PDB file of C-alpha atoms in Angstrom:
ATOM      1  CA  UNK U  25      27.665 -20.962  17.732  1.00 60.00           C
ATOM      2  CA  UNK U  26      25.243 -21.113  14.455  1.00 65.00           C
ATOM      3  CA  UNK U  27      24.708 -24.274  12.739  1.00 66.00           C
ATOM      4  CA  UNK U  28      21.631 -25.928  11.207  1.00 66.00           C
ATOM      5  CA  UNK U  29      20.755 -27.804  14.394  1.00 71.00           C
ATOM      6  CA  UNK U  30      20.793 -24.502  16.554  1.00 72.00           C
ATOM      7  CA  UNK U  31      18.663 -22.837  13.748  1.00 73.00           C
ATOM      8  CA  UNK U  32      16.039 -25.860  13.424  1.00 73.00           C
ATOM      9  CA  UNK U  33      15.913 -25.738  16.939  1.00 75.00           C
ATOM     10  CA  UNK U  34      15.250 -21.915  17.203  1.00 79.00           C
ATOM     11  CA  UNK U  35      12.746 -21.798  14.092  1.00 78.00           C
ATOM     12  CA  UNK U  36      10.614 -24.403  15.427  1.00 78.00           C
ATOM     13  CA  UNK U  37       9.536 -22.411  18.830  1.00 79.00           C
ATOM     14  CA  UNK U  38       9.431 -19.487  16.849  1.00 82.00           C
ATOM     15  CA  UNK U  39       6.793 -20.875  14.283  1.00 80.00           C
ATOM     16  CA  UNK U  40       5.218 -22.221  17.531  1.00 80.00           C
ATOM     17  CA  UNK U  41       4.481 -18.519  19.158  1.00 79.00           C
ATOM     18  CA  UNK U  42       3.446 -17.156  15.894  1.00 75.00           C
ATOM     19  CA  UNK U  43       0.821 -20.037  15.552  1.00 68.00           C
ATOM     20  CA  UNK U  44      -0.343 -19.467  19.037  1.00 66.00           C
ATOM     21  CA  UNK U  45       0.091 -15.570  19.514  1.00 64.00           C
ATOM     22  CA  UNK U  46      -1.232 -15.065  22.837  1.00 70.00           C
ATOM     23  CA  UNK U  47       2.006 -13.595  24.486  1.00 74.00           C
ATOM     24  CA  UNK U  48       2.252  -9.785  24.381  1.00 79.00           C
ATOM     25  CA  UNK U  49       6.404  -9.910  24.516  1.00 83.00           C
ATOM     26  CA  UNK U  50       9.005 -12.538  23.340  1.00 86.00           C
ATOM     27  CA  UNK U  51      12.788 -12.093  25.031  1.00 89.00           C
ATOM     28  CA  UNK U  52      15.464 -14.500  23.155  1.00 88.00           C
ATOM     29  CA  UNK U  53      17.990 -15.301  25.258  1.00 87.00           C
ATOM     30  CA  UNK U  54      21.461 -16.691  24.419  1.00 82.00           C
ATOM     31  CA  UNK U  55      22.758 -19.624  26.557  1.00 77.00           C
ATOM     32  CA  UNK U  56      26.694 -20.810  27.199  1.00 79.00           C
ATOM     33  CA  UNK U  57      29.382 -17.817  27.074  1.00 83.00           C
ATOM     34  CA  UNK U  58      27.575 -15.908  24.337  1.00 83.00           C
ATOM     35  CA  UNK U  59      24.244 -14.585  22.890  1.00 85.00           C
ATOM     36  CA  UNK U  60      25.379 -16.589  19.395  1.00 78.00           C
ATOM     37  CA  UNK U  61      28.951 -16.067  17.873  1.00 65.00           C
ATOM     38  CA  UNK U  62      30.593 -17.553  14.904  1.00 61.00           C
ATOM     39  CA  UNK U  63      29.567 -20.370  12.734  1.00 62.00           C
ATOM     40  CA  UNK U  64      30.212 -23.736  14.150  1.00 62.00           C
ATOM     41  CA  UNK U  65      33.613 -24.706  12.709  1.00 65.00           C
ATOM     42  CA  UNK U  66      33.676 -28.258  14.230  1.00 66.00           C
ATOM     43  CA  UNK U  67      30.429 -28.862  12.350  1.00 70.00           C
ATOM     44  CA  UNK U  68      31.830 -27.771   9.225  1.00 69.00           C
ATOM     45  CA  UNK U  69      34.807 -29.291   9.791  1.00 70.00           C
ATOM     46  CA  UNK U  70      32.776 -32.768  10.218  1.00 76.00           C
ATOM     47  CA  UNK U  71      31.021 -31.721   6.845  1.00 70.00           C
ATOM     48  CA  UNK U  72      33.761 -30.929   4.765  1.00 76.00           C
ATOM     49  CA  UNK U  73      33.065 -33.859   2.363  1.00 81.00           C
ATOM     50  CA  UNK U  74      29.651 -32.032   1.741  1.00 78.00           C
ATOM     51  CA  UNK U  75      30.365 -28.584   2.930  1.00 75.00           C
ATOM     52  CA  UNK U  76      28.296 -26.555   0.148  1.00 76.00           C
ATOM     53  CA  UNK U  77      25.337 -28.716   1.322  1.00 80.00           C
ATOM     54  CA  UNK U  78      25.795 -28.188   4.810  1.00 78.00           C
ATOM     55  CA  UNK U  79      26.379 -24.290   4.415  1.00 76.00           C
ATOM     56  CA  UNK U  80      23.270 -24.238   2.347  1.00 77.00           C
ATOM     57  CA  UNK U  81      21.068 -25.624   4.500  1.00 78.00           C
ATOM     58  CA  UNK U  82      22.410 -24.101   7.671  1.00 77.00           C
ATOM     59  CA  UNK U  83      21.960 -20.462   5.819  1.00 77.00           C
ATOM     60  CA  UNK U  84      18.504 -21.233   4.500  1.00 79.00           C
ATOM     61  CA  UNK U  85      17.446 -22.555   8.164  1.00 80.00           C
ATOM     62  CA  UNK U  86      18.774 -19.463   9.657  1.00 79.00           C
ATOM     63  CA  UNK U  87      17.056 -17.084   7.182  1.00 79.00           C
ATOM     64  CA  UNK U  88      13.672 -19.078   7.872  1.00 81.00           C
ATOM     65  CA  UNK U  89      14.399 -17.965  11.988  1.00 81.00           C
ATOM     66  CA  UNK U  90      15.431 -14.448  10.890  1.00 82.00           C
ATOM     67  CA  UNK U  91      12.253 -13.596   8.617  1.00 81.00           C
ATOM     68  CA  UNK U  92       9.868 -15.566  11.165  1.00 82.00           C
ATOM     69  CA  UNK U  93      10.898 -13.331  13.915  1.00 83.00           C
ATOM     70  CA  UNK U  94      10.314 -10.288  11.786  1.00 81.00           C
ATOM     71  CA  UNK U  95       6.578 -11.761  11.156  1.00 81.00           C
ATOM     72  CA  UNK U  96       6.092 -12.188  14.932  1.00 85.00           C
ATOM     73  CA  UNK U  97       3.118 -10.085  16.112  1.00 84.00           C
ATOM     74  CA  UNK U  98       4.486  -9.270  19.524  1.00 84.00           C
ATOM     75  CA  UNK U  99       7.974  -7.301  20.092  1.00 85.00           C
ATOM     76  CA  UNK U 100      10.935  -9.071  20.445  1.00 89.00           C
ATOM     77  CA  UNK U 101      13.575  -8.384  23.029  1.00 92.00           C
ATOM     78  CA  UNK U 102      17.253  -9.861  22.747  1.00 93.00           C
ATOM     79  CA  UNK U 103      18.976 -10.228  25.816  1.00 94.00           C
ATOM     80  CA  UNK U 104      22.484 -10.516  24.756  1.00 93.00           C
ATOM     81  CA  UNK U 105      25.982 -11.435  26.343  1.00 92.00           C
ATOM     82  CA  UNK U 106      29.402 -12.282  25.255  1.00 91.00           C
ATOM     83  CA  UNK U 107      30.027 -12.035  21.460  1.00 87.00           C
ATOM     84  CA  UNK U 108      27.699 -11.442  18.904  1.00 87.00           C
ATOM     85  CA  UNK U 109      29.170 -11.972  15.510  1.00 80.00           C
ATOM     86  CA  UNK U 110      28.027 -12.295  11.920  1.00 72.00           C
ATOM     87  CA  UNK U 111      24.663 -14.643  12.638  1.00 77.00           C
ATOM     88  CA  UNK U 112      24.348 -13.867  15.977  1.00 82.00           C
ATOM     89  CA  UNK U 113      24.608 -10.218  15.519  1.00 84.00           C
ATOM     90  CA  UNK U 114      21.780 -10.438  12.667  1.00 82.00           C
ATOM     91  CA  UNK U 115      19.847 -12.669  15.010  1.00 85.00           C
ATOM     92  CA  UNK U 116      19.786  -9.794  17.731  1.00 88.00           C
ATOM     93  CA  UNK U 117      19.102  -7.239  14.973  1.00 86.00           C
ATOM     94  CA  UNK U 118      16.411  -8.648  13.698  1.00 86.00           C
ATOM     95  CA  UNK U 119      14.759  -8.457  17.290  1.00 89.00           C
ATOM     96  CA  UNK U 120      12.913  -5.156  18.130  1.00 88.00           C
ATOM     97  CA  UNK U 121      15.104  -4.428  21.037  1.00 90.00           C
ATOM     98  CA  UNK U 122      18.350  -5.355  22.397  1.00 94.00           C
ATOM     99  CA  UNK U 123      19.488  -5.452  25.911  1.00 95.00           C
ATOM    100  CA  UNK U 124      22.811  -6.220  26.453  1.00 95.00           C
ATOM    101  CA  UNK U 125      25.707  -6.328  29.191  1.00 95.00           C
ATOM    102  CA  UNK U 126      28.505  -4.261  29.467  1.00 94.00           C
ATOM    103  CA  UNK U 127      30.978  -6.761  28.286  1.00 93.00           C
ATOM    104  CA  UNK U 128      29.280  -7.786  25.300  1.00 93.00           C
ATOM    105  CA  UNK U 129      31.070  -7.485  21.880  1.00 90.00           C
ATOM    106  CA  UNK U 130      29.239  -6.672  18.459  1.00 88.00           C
ATOM    107  CA  UNK U 131      31.283  -8.027  15.163  1.00 82.00           C
ATOM    108  CA  UNK U 132      30.465  -7.593  11.873  1.00 78.00           C
ATOM    109  CA  UNK U 133      33.027 -10.551  10.243  1.00 69.00           C
ATOM    110  CA  UNK U 134      31.802 -11.354   6.762  1.00 65.00           C
ATOM    111  CA  UNK U 135      33.725  -8.588   4.863  1.00 63.00           C
ATOM    112  CA  UNK U 136      36.916  -9.462   6.964  1.00 62.00           C
ATOM    113  CA  UNK U 137      36.670 -13.063   5.360  1.00 60.00           C
ATOM    114  CA  UNK U 138      36.404 -11.876   1.931  1.00 59.00           C
ATOM    115  CA  UNK U 139      32.773 -13.172   2.119  1.00 59.00           C
ATOM    116  CA  UNK U 140      29.751 -10.494   0.642  1.00 55.00           C
ATOM    117  CA  UNK U 141      28.114  -8.747   3.503  1.00 56.00           C
ATOM    118  CA  UNK U 142      25.306 -10.295   5.530  1.00 61.00           C
ATOM    119  CA  UNK U 143      22.338  -9.214   3.875  1.00 64.00           C
ATOM    120  CA  UNK U 144      19.933  -9.466   6.729  1.00 68.00           C
ATOM    121  CA  UNK U 145      22.601  -7.428   9.062  1.00 74.00           C
ATOM    122  CA  UNK U 146      22.953  -5.002   6.263  1.00 74.00           C
ATOM    123  CA  UNK U 147      18.886  -4.333   5.915  1.00 76.00           C
ATOM    124  CA  UNK U 148      18.804  -4.091   9.927  1.00 77.00           C
ATOM    125  CA  UNK U 149      21.727  -1.997  10.692  1.00 77.00           C
ATOM    126  CA  UNK U 150      20.740   0.755   8.033  1.00 78.00           C
ATOM    127  CA  UNK U 151      17.096   0.680   9.509  1.00 76.00           C
ATOM    128  CA  UNK U 152      18.720   1.124  12.957  1.00 77.00           C
ATOM    129  CA  UNK U 153      21.585   3.623  12.154  1.00 77.00           C
ATOM    130  CA  UNK U 154      20.304   5.417   8.817  1.00 79.00           C
ATOM    131  CA  UNK U 155      22.273   4.597   5.324  1.00 80.00           C
ATOM    132  CA  UNK U 156      25.300   6.462   5.869  1.00 81.00           C
ATOM    133  CA  UNK U 157      25.966   5.289   9.718  1.00 79.00           C
ATOM    134  CA  UNK U 158      24.855   1.811   8.728  1.00 77.00           C
ATOM    135  CA  UNK U 159      27.465   1.734   6.112  1.00 78.00           C
ATOM    136  CA  UNK U 160      30.251   2.875   8.352  1.00 76.00           C
ATOM    137  CA  UNK U 161      29.334   0.183  10.801  1.00 74.00           C
ATOM    138  CA  UNK U 162      29.492  -2.615   8.273  1.00 75.00           C
ATOM    139  CA  UNK U 163      32.711  -1.800   6.888  1.00 74.00           C
ATOM    140  CA  UNK U 164      35.159  -0.759   9.786  1.00 67.00           C
ATOM    141  CA  UNK U 165      35.892  -4.202  10.309  1.00 61.00           C
ATOM    142  CA  UNK U 166      36.158  -3.769  13.812  1.00 64.00           C
ATOM    143  CA  UNK U 167      34.153  -4.671  17.005  1.00 77.00           C
ATOM    144  CA  UNK U 168      31.979  -2.507  19.154  1.00 83.00           C
ATOM    145  CA  UNK U 169      31.759  -2.807  23.232  1.00 88.00           C
ATOM    146  CA  UNK U 170      28.173  -1.956  24.296  1.00 93.00           C
ATOM    147  CA  UNK U 171      28.663   1.433  25.529  1.00 92.00           C
ATOM    148  CA  UNK U 172      29.468   2.589  21.788  1.00 87.00           C
ATOM    149  CA  UNK U 173      26.777   0.341  20.486  1.00 87.00           C
ATOM    150  CA  UNK U 174      24.508   2.005  22.577  1.00 91.00           C
ATOM    151  CA  UNK U 175      25.208   5.533  21.436  1.00 87.00           C
ATOM    152  CA  UNK U 176      24.796   4.380  17.985  1.00 82.00           C
ATOM    153  CA  UNK U 177      21.241   2.955  18.610  1.00 84.00           C
ATOM    154  CA  UNK U 178      22.414  -0.636  18.429  1.00 86.00           C
ATOM    155  CA  UNK U 179      21.441  -1.553  21.550  1.00 91.00           C
ATOM    156  CA  UNK U 180      18.527  -0.051  23.528  1.00 92.00           C
ATOM    157  CA  UNK U 181      19.477  -0.838  27.242  1.00 93.00           C
ATOM    158  CA  UNK U 182      22.739  -1.462  28.770  1.00 95.00           C
ATOM    159  CA  UNK U 183      22.755  -3.974  32.075  1.00 95.00           C
ATOM    160  CA  UNK U 184      25.635  -4.955  34.487  1.00 94.00           C
ATOM    161  CA  UNK U 185      26.344  -8.583  33.800  1.00 89.00           C
ATOM    162  CA  UNK U 186      24.482  -9.707  37.092  1.00 92.00           C
ATOM    163  CA  UNK U 187      21.666  -7.551  36.676  1.00 94.00           C
ATOM    164  CA  UNK U 188      20.787  -8.545  32.448  1.00 94.00           C
ATOM    165  CA  UNK U 189      17.749 -10.652  33.101  1.00 92.00           C
ATOM    166  CA  UNK U 190      16.299  -8.477  35.678  1.00 93.00           C
ATOM    167  CA  UNK U 191      16.582  -5.479  33.165  1.00 93.00           C
ATOM    168  CA  UNK U 192      15.256  -7.011  30.708  1.00 92.00           C
ATOM    169  CA  UNK U 193      12.580  -8.538  32.547  1.00 91.00           C
ATOM    170  CA  UNK U 194      11.612  -5.132  33.807  1.00 89.00           C
ATOM    171  CA  UNK U 195      11.355  -3.875  30.133  1.00 84.00           C
ATOM    172  CA  UNK U 196       9.199  -6.824  29.471  1.00 83.00           C
ATOM    173  CA  UNK U 197       6.943  -5.730  32.090  1.00 84.00           C
ATOM    174  CA  UNK U 198       6.346  -2.615  30.637  1.00 81.00           C
ATOM    175  CA  UNK U 199       5.148  -3.748  27.583  1.00 76.00           C
ATOM    176  CA  UNK U 200       2.594  -6.210  29.886  1.00 72.00           C
ATOM    177  CA  UNK U 201       1.069  -3.056  30.961  1.00 75.00           C
ATOM    178  CA  UNK U 202      -0.358  -1.668  27.600  1.00 77.00           C
ATOM    179  CA  UNK U 203      -3.320  -3.084  26.364  1.00 79.00           C
ATOM    180  CA  UNK U 204      -2.551  -6.453  23.993  1.00 76.00           C
ATOM    181  CA  UNK U 205      -3.937  -4.892  20.595  1.00 80.00           C
ATOM    182  CA  UNK U 206      -2.329  -1.418  21.140  1.00 81.00           C
ATOM    183  CA  UNK U 207       0.594  -3.217  21.323  1.00 77.00           C
ATOM    184  CA  UNK U 208       0.737  -5.358  18.338  1.00 79.00           C
ATOM    185  CA  UNK U 209      -0.532  -2.632  16.433  1.00 82.00           C
ATOM    186  CA  UNK U 210       2.549  -0.466  17.505  1.00 81.00           C
ATOM    187  CA  UNK U 211       4.551  -3.172  16.445  1.00 78.00           C
ATOM    188  CA  UNK U 212       2.596  -3.897  12.977  1.00 79.00           C
ATOM    189  CA  UNK U 213       2.998  -0.012  12.530  1.00 74.00           C
ATOM    190  CA  UNK U 214       6.586   0.238  13.373  1.00 74.00           C
ATOM    191  CA  UNK U 215       7.377  -2.293  10.945  1.00 69.00           C
ATOM    192  CA  UNK U 216       9.674  -1.548   8.009  1.00 63.00           C
ATOM    193  CA  UNK U 217       8.665  -2.301   4.663  1.00 59.00           C
ATOM    194  CA  UNK U 218      11.397  -4.020   2.782  1.00 54.00           C
ATOM    195  CA  UNK U 219      12.635  -3.136  -0.689  1.00 48.00           C
ATOM    196  CA  UNK U 220      11.135  -5.873  -3.381  1.00 49.00           C
ATOM    197  CA  UNK U 221      14.948  -7.098  -3.966  1.00 49.00           C
ATOM    198  CA  UNK U 222      15.258  -8.155  -0.260  1.00 50.00           C
ATOM    199  CA  UNK U 223      14.307 -11.795  -0.110  1.00 54.00           C
ATOM    200  CA  UNK U 224      16.284 -12.114  -3.171  1.00 53.00           C
ATOM    201  CA  UNK U 225      19.170 -10.704  -1.790  1.00 53.00           C
ATOM    202  CA  UNK U 226      19.111 -13.343   1.195  1.00 54.00           C
ATOM    203  CA  UNK U 227      19.057 -16.041  -1.754  1.00 55.00           C
ATOM    204  CA  UNK U 228      22.335 -13.976  -3.495  1.00 54.00           C
ATOM    205  CA  UNK U 229      23.647 -14.061  -0.206  1.00 53.00           C
ATOM    206  CA  UNK U 230      24.066 -17.690  -0.367  1.00 53.00           C
ATOM    207  CA  UNK U 231      25.982 -18.306  -3.350  1.00 54.00           C
ATOM    208  CA  UNK U 232      29.343 -17.355  -2.617  1.00 51.00           C
ATOM    209  CA  UNK U 233      29.332 -19.950   0.640  1.00 53.00           C
ATOM    210  CA  UNK U 234      27.804 -22.571  -1.213  1.00 54.00           C
ATOM    211  CA  UNK U 235      29.869 -23.008  -4.453  1.00 52.00           C
ATOM    212  CA  UNK U 236      31.987 -26.325  -4.111  1.00 47.00           C
ATOM    213  CA  UNK U 237      35.724 -25.441  -3.851  1.00 46.00           C
TER     214      UNK U 237
END
């Protein structure tokens, strides 16, 4: 589940990789039953007295993780299983490639809760699908399994549950065969240019969550 501790733990290794930047490819795995599912409700309950502050910190740290992933010079592969909901789905789509097991589930949850759309997720879904199909995926309110997600382009490779790590490793090995400089230049050239309002949109997304009620 997504909370400020997880975001902090994730942010620091990403920053370390960016500082060294010697690896040709990075694989992002999720532990437990899911890659990354919903926000940590237990932690939110524990911080109910200062919930806006807690949510502000969690979202700020999470945005830092997403932006750090995008700045990495090497391709990043998300190795996904279980549920990918809201922040977890944003994290996966921030990666360059997604390898997922057949049983994985992908859900856009915020609109169902009456909250604004996840701005990072909106950006990455439109980037992957195009504007019309991206908007459709963001507003249908349902969940996708891996096979239709593969057909849409949200997932790049599908694997049986027992073969997820092998399929991911094989893809990573293919990247290792390329010259490091060529690989980084390809990553840089394929990096999308964001509209000037993107960073402002990330800030705007926090406001509805951080207002004391």
